[in-house]
Amino acid sequence: MNDDTSSSNDSRVSDQPAVKADEATVNSGPAKKVVAKAPRKKATAKKATAKKATAKKAVAKKATAKKASTKATAKKATTGKAAPKKAAAKRQAKPASALIVGAGFAGLGMAIRLKQAGVNDFVILERGDRVGGTWRDNTYPGAACDIPSNLYSYSFAPNPEWSRSFSGSNEILDYIHYLVDAFDLEKHIRFNCNVTDLSFQEKAGLWEATLEKGEVVRGRTAVMAQGPLSNASFPNIEGLEEFEGKKIHSARWDHDYDFTGKRVAVIGTGASGIQIVPELVKTVGTLKVFQRTPGWVVPRPDFKTPDWHKKLFKKIPASQKAVRQALFWTHETMAMAVIWNSPLTKVAERLSLAHLHSQVEDDWMRRQLTPDFRIGCKRVLVSNDYYPALQKDNAELITWPIARLAPNGIRTSDGVEHQLDCIVFATGFDVSKSGTPFPVKGLEGRRLDQEWQGGAQAYKSINVAGYPNLFLTFGPNSGPGHNSALVYMESQLDYAVKGILRILDGNLKMLDVKEDVQQRHNRRLQKRLAKTNWNSGCKSWYLTEDGFNATMFPGFATQYQRQMAQFEESDYQAVPA
């Protein structure tokens, strides 16, 4: 991928306010001609002057009366209407070239790529008071990425200072702040701007984002970069509101709560749960881990980055690029194990089981922790300390299904009530597989959440027919099961920039993917997905309730990159302004 995409285009660099023309220049004109005339008689001149003054007064009086009449008419016409002048002024402001919703990895990456392409008049609308997205919100103990740091970062913004091969959330958040500073993005971000509605105005060819406080922000294009894991959700468990103890969601961690000596439960044994358990077991009195289904767990090759590595990466950037490429191809190979059922799938399962056997001595616990589905069907988990944590003296693995929550704890289907002081919910997010985080309205009043009720669909994960000039990030069927999400993200950002430049440089009113093109694309996707491990029978957050896979991409990262490399204008309907 070519990282140097900056170009000079003065017509797009329009983020500076227009300078008011000099008043003297406006009022100046051709020099008045001096005409020599014979002097008039004094009386005649005086009479003419008086006549002229009288006429001037009459005209002024008439104008004043007309102005008063107009003002009264206007006042009468606007009686009973609420149209604040301030709001109207904001609505009529010059539209931005792009509205970007969200200041996480996707939104900031989009901003960087736009700036490098010469587009500077964009606005980032962030509902929080800081950047960071999911890495700002997920601050639970042990939070870290399960992709190596040199791969979970942008290729156009490498970081030679990673302290570990798998960095924690704080260091990833520091990297995100570095992106803001290095690319001068702060001036483009509007914080505390929660978008409640995004609507396309067909006549004007503009997207309007309505904010929580009522303000409307307009843009020629819009980018939804709020992320798929942005809205935390508690599970639908009976008695949820009856529990009188402390409830904490992993994505809304309460750092003021003292876990020391407490009776604590963790519900959920997914990617977040297996990171929280090893940390909590160190301080709590007792820890009960409620498991619905065990997952496939593989070891994490984590180590501290030596100083000579950092120095080498700084001095010779090509060395870090080579490491990134090696990590990329290693993960690409893993696709053969986790996406499709191949001989490598059995190898991966044996390695995971060997990891389980090496860390868990008790036969019964090993049976409880052994999955009964094919590896890859659910998200593969990465941990070195989860299994040892479960075997601590103050820890207990509960595999009986939860019946309901009670005022003092959790009741399981075997009739036992587990007394608790605190319940930690590592139960995930409201993933938009069949909806949107806020109403998105396209042509002729159509709504994206209604069209996606049976499962989200898009063209190349990024455009949806009937929603012109709108670009998605982490859109339908863009999820990787084996490689870095940011590798896929870079392809999406560069594709979106191509589409946005088509609109801006071509002065287009609308650029809308054709319906039949989108349908053909999705028929091919679903046909390929039917042969993957994700669709092999287990229940996961990748699928809708009726089994539709709107989340994952059925192929290698290199295939996704190839799909996004070309912007075929023939796939779109272009309407000039």
Coordinates of C-alpha atoms in Angstrom, one line a residue:
M1 CA 0.0 0.0 0.0
N2 CA 1.3 3.4 -0.9
D3 CA 1.5 5.5 2.2
D4 CA 2.4 8.8 0.5
T5 CA -1.0 9.8 -0.8
S6 CA -0.7 13.6 -0.2
S7 CA -1.4 15.8 -3.1
S8 CA -1.7 19.5 -3.8
N9 CA -5.2 20.7 -4.6
D10 CA -5.9 24.3 -3.7
S11 CA -9.6 23.9 -4.5
R12 CA -10.1 21.4 -1.7
V13 CA -8.0 23.2 0.9
S14 CA -10.7 25.5 2.2
D15 CA -10.6 25.4 5.9
Q16 CA -9.4 29.0 6.3
P17 CA -12.1 31.6 6.9
A18 CA -12.7 34.0 4.0
V19 CA -11.0 37.4 4.6
K20 CA -13.4 40.3 4.4
A21 CA -12.7 42.7 1.5
D22 CA -11.2 46.0 2.5
E23 CA -14.0 48.5 3.0
A24 CA -12.1 51.3 1.4
T25 CA -11.5 49.2 -1.7
V26 CA -15.2 48.3 -1.9
N27 CA -16.2 52.0 -1.7
S28 CA -13.5 53.2 -4.1
G29 CA -14.3 53.6 -7.7
P30 CA -13.5 55.7 -10.8
A31 CA -12.5 59.2 -10.0
K32 CA -15.4 61.7 -10.1
K33 CA -15.2 64.0 -13.1
V34 CA -14.9 67.7 -12.2
V35 CA -17.2 69.8 -14.4
A36 CA -16.8 73.5 -14.5
K37 CA -20.1 75.3 -14.5
A38 CA -21.1 79.0 -14.3
P39 CA -22.2 80.0 -10.8
R40 CA -25.9 80.2 -10.2
K41 CA -27.7 83.1 -8.6
K42 CA -27.7 82.8 -4.8
A43 CA -31.5 82.8 -4.5
T44 CA -32.0 80.2 -7.1
A45 CA -29.4 77.9 -5.5
K46 CA -31.1 78.4 -2.1
K47 CA -34.5 77.6 -3.4
A48 CA -33.2 74.5 -5.2
T49 CA -31.5 73.3 -2.0
A50 CA -34.7 73.7 0.0
K51 CA -36.7 71.9 -2.5
K52 CA -34.2 69.1 -2.6
A53 CA -34.2 68.8 1.2
T54 CA -38.0 68.7 1.3
A55 CA -38.1 65.9 -1.2
K56 CA -35.4 64.0 0.7
K57 CA -37.5 64.2 3.9
A58 CA -40.6 62.9 2.1
V59 CA -38.7 59.9 0.7
A60 CA -37.2 59.1 4.1
K61 CA -40.6 59.3 5.7
K62 CA -42.1 57.0 3.1
A63 CA -39.2 54.6 3.6
T64 CA -39.6 54.5 7.3
A65 CA -43.3 53.8 7.0
K66 CA -42.6 51.0 4.5
K67 CA -39.9 49.5 6.9
A68 CA -42.3 49.6 9.8
S69 CA -45.0 47.9 7.7
T70 CA -42.6 45.2 6.5
K71 CA -41.5 44.6 10.1
A72 CA -45.0 44.2 11.4
T73 CA -45.9 41.8 8.5
A74 CA -42.8 39.7 9.3
K75 CA -43.6 39.6 13.0
K76 CA -47.2 38.5 12.2
A77 CA -46.0 35.8 9.8
T78 CA -43.6 34.3 12.4
T79 CA -46.0 34.3 15.3
G80 CA -46.1 30.8 16.9
K81 CA -43.0 29.6 15.1
A82 CA -39.8 28.5 17.0
A83 CA -36.9 29.3 14.8
P84 CA -34.0 30.5 16.9
K85 CA -31.7 32.8 14.9
K86 CA -28.6 31.2 16.4
A87 CA -29.6 27.7 15.3
A88 CA -30.6 28.9 11.8
A89 CA -27.2 30.6 11.5
K90 CA -25.4 27.3 12.4
R91 CA -27.5 25.4 9.9
Q92 CA -26.7 27.8 7.1
A93 CA -22.9 27.6 7.7
K94 CA -20.8 26.3 4.8
P95 CA -21.0 22.5 4.7
A96 CA -17.9 20.6 5.4
S97 CA -16.4 18.3 2.8
A98 CA -16.9 15.4 5.2
L99 CA -18.6 14.7 8.5
I100 CA -16.8 12.0 10.4
V101 CA -18.8 10.4 13.3
G102 CA -16.4 9.1 16.0
A103 CA -12.8 9.9 17.1
G104 CA -11.5 6.4 17.6
F105 CA -9.1 4.5 15.3
A106 CA -11.4 4.6 12.3
G107 CA -12.4 8.3 12.6
L108 CA -8.8 9.5 13.2
G109 CA -7.5 7.3 10.4
M110 CA -10.1 8.7 8.0
A111 CA -9.1 12.2 9.0
I112 CA -5.4 11.5 8.4
R113 CA -6.0 10.0 5.0
L114 CA -8.2 12.9 4.0
K115 CA -5.5 15.4 5.0
Q116 CA -2.9 13.5 3.1
A117 CA -5.2 13.7 0.0
G118 CA -5.5 17.5 0.4
V119 CA -9.0 17.6 2.0
N120 CA -8.8 19.8 5.1
D121 CA -12.3 21.1 5.7
F122 CA -13.8 18.1 7.5
V123 CA -15.3 17.8 11.0
I124 CA -15.0 15.0 13.5
L125 CA -18.1 14.7 15.8
E126 CA -17.2 12.8 19.0
R127 CA -19.8 12.1 21.7
G128 CA -17.2 11.8 24.5
D129 CA -14.8 14.4 25.9
R130 CA -11.7 12.6 24.7
V131 CA -10.5 10.6 21.7
G132 CA -9.9 6.9 21.8
G133 CA -13.2 5.1 21.1
T134 CA -13.2 1.5 22.5
W135 CA -9.7 2.0 24.0
R136 CA -10.9 5.0 25.9
D137 CA -13.9 3.2 27.2
N138 CA -12.4 -0.2 28.0
T139 CA -10.1 0.4 31.0
Y140 CA -10.8 -2.7 32.9
P141 CA -7.8 -4.5 34.7
G142 CA -5.8 -6.5 32.2
A143 CA -7.2 -4.8 29.1
A144 CA -4.9 -5.5 26.1
C145 CA -5.0 -6.3 22.4
D146 CA -4.7 -9.9 21.2
I147 CA -3.0 -8.8 18.0
P148 CA 0.8 -7.8 18.1
S149 CA 1.3 -4.1 18.5
N150 CA 3.4 -3.7 15.4
L151 CA 0.5 -5.1 13.4
Y152 CA -2.3 -3.4 15.5
S153 CA -1.3 0.1 14.3
Y154 CA -1.4 2.0 11.1
S155 CA 1.3 1.3 8.5
F156 CA 1.4 5.1 7.7
A157 CA 2.1 5.9 11.4
P158 CA 4.5 3.3 12.8
N159 CA 5.4 3.5 16.5
P160 CA 9.0 2.3 17.3
E161 CA 8.4 2.7 21.0
W162 CA 6.0 -0.2 21.8
S163 CA 7.0 -1.5 25.2
R164 CA 5.8 -5.1 24.6
S165 CA 4.9 -7.3 21.7
F166 CA 1.2 -7.2 22.9
S167 CA 0.5 -3.8 24.4
G168 CA -2.0 -2.9 27.0
S169 CA -4.9 -0.5 26.6
N170 CA -3.1 2.5 28.1
E171 CA -0.2 2.3 25.6
I172 CA -2.7 1.8 22.7
L173 CA -4.5 4.9 23.9
D174 CA -1.2 6.8 24.1
Y175 CA -0.7 5.8 20.4
I176 CA -4.1 7.2 19.5
H177 CA -3.2 10.5 21.2
Y178 CA 0.0 10.5 19.2
L179 CA -2.0 10.3 16.0
V180 CA -4.0 13.4 17.0
D181 CA -0.8 15.4 17.8
A182 CA 1.4 14.2 14.9
F183 CA -1.3 14.9 12.3
D184 CA -2.7 18.1 13.9
L185 CA -6.3 16.7 14.2
E186 CA -7.4 18.5 17.4
K187 CA -8.7 21.5 15.6
H188 CA -11.0 19.3 13.5
I189 CA -12.6 17.5 16.5
R190 CA -15.8 18.7 18.2
F191 CA -16.2 16.9 21.5
N192 CA -19.4 16.2 23.5
C193 CA -21.3 16.1 20.2
N194 CA -23.6 13.1 20.3
V195 CA -25.2 12.4 16.9
T196 CA -28.8 11.4 17.3
D197 CA -29.8 11.5 13.6
L198 CA -28.0 11.4 10.3
S199 CA -30.2 12.4 7.3
F200 CA -29.5 12.9 3.6
Q201 CA -31.1 16.0 2.1
E202 CA -31.7 15.1 -1.5
K203 CA -32.3 18.5 -3.0
A204 CA -29.1 20.0 -1.5
G205 CA -27.1 16.8 -1.9
L206 CA -25.9 17.2 1.7
W207 CA -25.8 15.0 4.9
E208 CA -27.2 16.6 8.0
A209 CA -26.1 15.3 11.5
T210 CA -28.4 16.4 14.3
L211 CA -26.7 16.6 17.6
E212 CA -28.2 15.8 21.0
K213 CA -28.7 19.5 21.8
G214 CA -30.5 20.2 18.6
E215 CA -27.7 21.7 16.5
V216 CA -27.4 20.6 12.8
V217 CA -24.1 20.1 11.2
R218 CA -23.9 19.6 7.4
G219 CA -21.5 17.9 5.1
R220 CA -21.1 17.0 1.4
T221 CA -20.2 13.5 2.5
A222 CA -20.5 11.5 5.8
V223 CA -18.3 8.8 7.3
M224 CA -19.7 6.5 10.0
A225 CA -16.7 5.7 12.2
Q226 CA -18.4 5.1 15.5
G227 CA -17.1 1.5 15.6
P228 CA -18.9 -1.8 16.1
L229 CA -18.0 -2.1 19.8
S230 CA -19.0 1.3 21.0
N231 CA -22.3 0.6 22.9
A232 CA -21.9 -1.5 26.0
S233 CA -24.9 -3.7 26.9
F234 CA -26.0 -5.7 29.9
P235 CA -27.4 -9.2 29.1
N236 CA -31.1 -9.9 29.2
I237 CA -31.1 -11.9 32.4
E238 CA -34.2 -12.1 34.6
G239 CA -33.9 -10.1 37.9
L240 CA -31.1 -7.8 36.6
E241 CA -32.6 -4.8 38.4
E242 CA -33.3 -6.8 41.6
F243 CA -29.6 -7.4 42.5
E244 CA -28.8 -5.1 45.4
G245 CA -25.0 -5.3 45.1
K246 CA -22.6 -3.6 42.7
K247 CA -23.0 -4.1 39.0
I248 CA -20.0 -3.2 36.7
H249 CA -19.8 -3.6 32.9
S250 CA -16.3 -4.3 31.5
A251 CA -16.6 -1.3 29.2
R252 CA -17.8 1.0 32.0
W253 CA -15.3 0.1 34.7
D254 CA -15.7 1.7 38.1
H255 CA -12.1 2.4 39.3
D256 CA -13.3 3.7 42.6
Y257 CA -14.8 0.4 43.7
D258 CA -12.6 -1.5 46.1
F259 CA -12.6 -5.3 45.3
T260 CA -10.4 -6.2 48.3
G261 CA -11.9 -9.2 50.1
K262 CA -15.2 -9.0 48.2
R263 CA -17.4 -11.8 46.9
V264 CA -17.2 -11.2 43.2
A265 CA -18.7 -12.9 40.1
V266 CA -17.6 -12.5 36.5
I267 CA -20.3 -13.4 33.8
G268 CA -18.7 -14.0 30.5
T269 CA -15.6 -15.9 29.4
G270 CA -14.9 -14.2 26.1
A271 CA -12.0 -11.9 25.1
S272 CA -12.7 -9.4 27.9
G273 CA -13.6 -12.0 30.6
I274 CA -10.3 -13.9 30.2
Q275 CA -8.3 -10.7 30.7
I276 CA -10.3 -9.6 33.8
V277 CA -10.3 -12.9 35.7
P278 CA -6.5 -13.1 36.2
E279 CA -6.4 -9.6 37.6
L280 CA -9.4 -9.8 39.9
V281 CA -8.4 -13.1 41.5
K282 CA -5.3 -11.3 43.0
T283 CA -7.4 -9.0 45.2
V284 CA -10.9 -10.4 45.8
G285 CA -12.0 -12.6 48.6
T286 CA -13.7 -15.1 46.3
L287 CA -14.2 -15.1 42.5
K288 CA -16.9 -17.1 40.7
V289 CA -16.6 -17.3 37.0
F290 CA -19.9 -18.1 35.2
Q291 CA -19.2 -19.9 31.9
R292 CA -21.9 -20.5 29.3
T293 CA -19.6 -22.1 26.7
P294 CA -15.8 -22.7 26.8
G295 CA -13.7 -21.1 24.1
W296 CA -10.6 -22.2 22.2
V297 CA -7.6 -20.6 24.0
V298 CA -4.1 -20.3 22.5
P299 CA -0.9 -19.0 24.2
R300 CA 0.1 -15.4 23.8
P301 CA 3.8 -15.0 22.7
D302 CA 4.2 -11.8 24.8
F303 CA 7.5 -10.4 25.8
K304 CA 9.1 -7.0 26.7
T305 CA 10.6 -5.2 23.8
P306 CA 14.4 -4.8 24.2
D307 CA 15.9 -1.3 24.0
W308 CA 18.0 -2.3 21.0
H309 CA 14.8 -3.2 19.1
K310 CA 13.4 0.3 19.7
K311 CA 16.7 1.9 18.6
L312 CA 16.9 -0.2 15.5
F313 CA 13.3 0.7 14.5
K314 CA 14.1 4.4 15.0
K315 CA 17.3 4.3 13.1
I316 CA 16.2 2.0 10.3
P317 CA 12.4 2.2 9.8
A318 CA 12.6 -0.5 7.2
S319 CA 13.4 -3.0 9.9
Q320 CA 10.2 -2.3 11.7
K321 CA 8.3 -2.6 8.4
A322 CA 10.0 -6.0 7.8
V323 CA 8.8 -7.1 11.3
R324 CA 5.3 -5.9 10.5
Q325 CA 5.3 -7.9 7.2
A326 CA 6.5 -11.0 9.0
L327 CA 3.6 -10.7 11.5
F328 CA 1.1 -10.1 8.7
W329 CA 2.0 -13.2 6.8
T330 CA 2.1 -15.3 9.9
H331 CA -1.4 -14.3 10.7
E332 CA -2.5 -14.7 7.0
T333 CA -1.4 -18.4 7.3
M334 CA -3.7 -18.8 10.4
A335 CA -6.7 -18.1 8.1
M336 CA -6.4 -21.7 6.8
A337 CA -7.0 -22.9 10.3
V338 CA -9.8 -20.6 11.6
I339 CA -11.8 -19.6 8.5
W340 CA -12.1 -22.9 6.7
N341 CA -12.1 -26.5 7.9
S342 CA -8.7 -27.7 6.6
P343 CA -5.9 -30.0 7.9
L344 CA -4.5 -26.9 9.7
T345 CA -7.8 -26.6 11.6
K346 CA -7.0 -29.9 13.4
V347 CA -3.5 -28.8 14.0
A348 CA -4.7 -25.5 15.6
E349 CA -7.2 -27.5 17.8
R350 CA -4.5 -29.9 19.0
L351 CA -2.2 -26.9 19.9
S352 CA -5.0 -25.3 21.9
L353 CA -5.8 -28.6 23.7
A354 CA -2.1 -29.1 24.4
H355 CA -2.1 -25.6 26.0
L356 CA -5.1 -26.6 28.1
H357 CA -3.5 -29.8 29.2
S358 CA -0.2 -28.1 30.1
Q359 CA -1.9 -25.6 32.4
V360 CA -4.9 -27.5 33.9
E361 CA -4.1 -30.6 35.9
D362 CA -7.7 -31.6 37.0
D363 CA -9.4 -33.9 34.5
W364 CA -12.9 -32.6 35.3
M365 CA -11.9 -29.0 34.9
R366 CA -10.3 -29.8 31.6
R367 CA -13.6 -31.3 30.4
Q368 CA -15.4 -28.2 31.5
L369 CA -13.0 -26.0 29.5
T370 CA -12.9 -28.1 26.3
P371 CA -15.0 -26.6 23.5
D372 CA -17.5 -28.8 21.6
F373 CA -17.4 -26.7 18.4
R374 CA -14.9 -26.2 15.6
I375 CA -12.1 -23.7 16.3
G376 CA -12.8 -20.4 14.5
C377 CA -16.6 -20.7 14.9
K378 CA -16.3 -18.3 17.8
R379 CA -13.5 -15.8 18.4
V380 CA -10.2 -17.6 19.2
L381 CA -9.0 -16.4 22.7
V382 CA -5.4 -15.6 23.5
S383 CA -4.1 -15.9 27.1
N384 CA -1.3 -17.3 29.2
D385 CA -2.8 -16.6 32.6
Y386 CA -6.5 -17.4 32.3
Y387 CA -6.3 -21.1 33.1
P388 CA -3.9 -20.7 36.0
A389 CA -6.2 -18.0 37.5
L390 CA -9.2 -20.4 37.5
Q391 CA -7.2 -22.8 39.6
K392 CA -6.4 -20.4 42.4
D393 CA -7.8 -21.3 45.9
N394 CA -10.2 -18.4 45.9
A395 CA -11.5 -19.0 42.3
E396 CA -14.4 -21.3 41.2
L397 CA -15.6 -22.1 37.7
I398 CA -19.4 -22.3 37.5
T399 CA -20.9 -24.1 34.4
W400 CA -24.5 -24.4 35.5
P401 CA -26.7 -22.0 33.5
I402 CA -27.8 -18.8 35.2
A403 CA -31.5 -19.0 36.0
R404 CA -31.9 -15.4 37.3
L405 CA -30.4 -12.7 39.5
A406 CA -31.6 -12.4 43.0
P407 CA -31.2 -9.4 45.5
N408 CA -28.2 -11.1 47.1
G409 CA -26.6 -12.9 44.2
I410 CA -27.0 -15.3 41.2
R411 CA -29.3 -18.3 41.1
T412 CA -28.2 -21.1 38.8
S413 CA -30.4 -23.8 37.3
D414 CA -29.2 -26.4 39.9
G415 CA -31.1 -24.5 42.6
V416 CA -28.0 -22.9 44.2
E417 CA -28.0 -19.2 45.1
H418 CA -24.5 -17.7 45.0
Q419 CA -24.1 -14.9 47.5
L420 CA -22.2 -11.9 46.0
D421 CA -21.2 -8.4 46.7
C422 CA -20.4 -7.5 43.1
I423 CA -21.1 -8.8 39.6
V424 CA -18.8 -8.0 36.7
F425 CA -20.5 -8.3 33.3
A426 CA -18.0 -9.2 30.5
T427 CA -20.9 -9.7 28.2
G428 CA -20.0 -7.6 25.2
F429 CA -21.7 -4.9 23.1
D430 CA -24.7 -4.0 21.0
V431 CA -23.1 -4.9 17.7
S432 CA -24.9 -3.4 14.7
K433 CA -25.5 -6.6 12.8
S434 CA -29.1 -5.6 12.0
G435 CA -29.4 -2.0 13.0
T436 CA -27.6 1.3 13.5
P437 CA -26.6 3.2 16.6
F438 CA -28.7 6.2 15.6
P439 CA -31.3 6.7 12.8
V440 CA -29.7 7.0 9.3
K441 CA -32.0 8.2 6.6
G442 CA -31.3 8.1 2.9
L443 CA -33.2 8.8 -0.3
E444 CA -37.0 9.1 -0.1
G445 CA -37.2 8.7 3.6
R446 CA -35.7 5.2 3.7
R447 CA -34.0 4.1 7.0
L448 CA -30.9 2.0 7.3
D449 CA -32.1 0.2 10.5
Q450 CA -35.3 -0.9 8.9
E451 CA -33.5 -2.2 5.8
W452 CA -31.0 -4.0 7.9
Q453 CA -33.6 -5.8 10.1
G454 CA -32.9 -9.1 8.3
G455 CA -29.1 -8.5 8.5
A456 CA -26.8 -5.7 7.5
Q457 CA -25.6 -5.6 3.9
A458 CA -23.4 -3.1 2.0
Y459 CA -21.2 -3.0 -1.1
K460 CA -17.6 -3.8 -0.2
S461 CA -18.5 -3.2 3.4
I462 CA -18.5 0.6 2.8
N463 CA -21.4 1.9 0.7
V464 CA -25.2 1.1 0.8
A465 CA -27.5 1.7 -2.1
G466 CA -30.0 4.5 -1.4
Y467 CA -27.6 6.3 0.9
P468 CA -25.5 8.5 -1.5
N469 CA -22.2 10.0 -0.3
L470 CA -22.2 7.9 2.8
F471 CA -19.2 5.8 3.7
L472 CA -19.0 3.1 6.5
T473 CA -16.0 1.9 8.4
F474 CA -16.0 -1.6 10.0
G475 CA -19.1 -2.0 7.9
P476 CA -21.0 -5.3 7.2
N477 CA -18.7 -8.3 6.4
S478 CA -15.4 -6.5 7.0
G479 CA -14.4 -8.4 10.2
P480 CA -11.3 -10.5 10.2
G481 CA -11.0 -13.7 12.1
H482 CA -7.3 -14.1 11.9
N483 CA -5.5 -10.8 11.2
S484 CA -5.4 -7.2 12.4
A485 CA -8.6 -5.2 12.1
L486 CA -6.5 -2.2 11.2
V487 CA -5.1 -3.9 8.1
Y488 CA -8.7 -4.1 6.8
M489 CA -9.4 -0.6 8.1
E490 CA -6.6 0.9 6.0
S491 CA -8.1 -0.6 2.8
Q492 CA -11.5 0.9 3.8
L493 CA -10.1 4.3 4.5
D494 CA -8.2 4.5 1.1
Y495 CA -11.3 3.3 -0.7
A496 CA -13.5 6.0 1.0
V497 CA -11.0 8.7 0.1
K498 CA -11.3 7.7 -3.5
G499 CA -15.1 8.0 -3.4
I500 CA -15.0 11.3 -1.5
L501 CA -12.5 12.8 -4.0
R502 CA -14.8 11.7 -6.9
I503 CA -17.6 13.7 -5.2
L504 CA -15.5 16.8 -4.4
D505 CA -13.4 17.0 -7.6
G506 CA -16.2 16.1 -9.9
N507 CA -18.6 18.5 -8.1
L508 CA -21.1 15.7 -7.8
K509 CA -24.4 16.1 -6.0
M510 CA -24.7 12.3 -5.4
L511 CA -22.6 9.2 -5.8
D512 CA -24.7 6.2 -5.0
V513 CA -23.8 2.5 -5.5
K514 CA -26.2 0.7 -7.8
E515 CA -28.7 -1.7 -6.1
D516 CA -28.1 -4.6 -8.4
V517 CA -24.3 -4.3 -7.9
Q518 CA -24.8 -4.4 -4.2
Q519 CA -27.1 -7.5 -4.4
R520 CA -24.6 -9.4 -6.6
H521 CA -21.8 -8.6 -4.2
N522 CA -23.7 -9.9 -1.2
R523 CA -24.9 -13.0 -2.9
R524 CA -21.3 -14.0 -3.6
L525 CA -20.3 -13.1 0.0
Q526 CA -23.0 -15.3 1.6
K527 CA -22.2 -18.2 -0.7
R528 CA -18.6 -18.1 0.4
L529 CA -19.6 -17.6 4.1
A530 CA -21.6 -20.8 4.0
K531 CA -18.4 -22.8 3.7
T532 CA -16.6 -21.1 6.6
N533 CA -16.2 -22.2 10.2
W534 CA -18.2 -19.2 11.4
N535 CA -21.3 -20.7 9.8
S536 CA -20.6 -24.3 11.0
G537 CA -23.3 -24.4 13.6
C538 CA -22.2 -22.6 16.8
K539 CA -23.9 -19.5 18.2
S540 CA -21.7 -16.4 18.2
W541 CA -21.9 -12.6 18.1
Y542 CA -20.9 -12.9 14.4
L543 CA -24.4 -14.1 13.5
T544 CA -27.9 -12.7 13.8
E545 CA -30.6 -14.6 15.7
D546 CA -31.6 -16.5 12.5
G547 CA -28.0 -17.3 11.6
F548 CA -27.2 -14.5 9.0
N549 CA -23.5 -13.6 9.0
A550 CA -23.3 -9.8 8.6
T551 CA -20.0 -9.5 10.3
M552 CA -17.1 -11.5 8.9
F553 CA -15.2 -11.4 5.6
P554 CA -14.8 -14.9 4.1
G555 CA -11.2 -14.8 3.0
F556 CA -7.7 -13.6 3.4
A557 CA -6.7 -10.1 4.3
T558 CA -4.9 -9.9 0.9
Q559 CA -8.2 -10.8 -0.8
Y560 CA -10.0 -8.0 1.0
Q561 CA -7.2 -5.6 0.1
R562 CA -7.5 -6.6 -3.6
Q563 CA -11.3 -6.1 -3.4
M564 CA -10.8 -2.6 -2.1
A565 CA -7.9 -1.6 -4.4
Q566 CA -10.1 -0.5 -7.3
F567 CA -12.9 2.1 -7.2
E568 CA -15.1 1.1 -10.2
E569 CA -17.1 4.2 -11.2
S570 CA -19.4 2.0 -13.3
D571 CA -20.7 0.4 -10.1
Y572 CA -22.1 3.8 -9.0
Q573 CA -24.7 6.3 -10.2
A574 CA -23.2 9.8 -10.4
V575 CA -25.5 12.9 -10.3
P576 CA -23.8 16.2 -11.0
A577 CA -24.5 19.2 -8.8

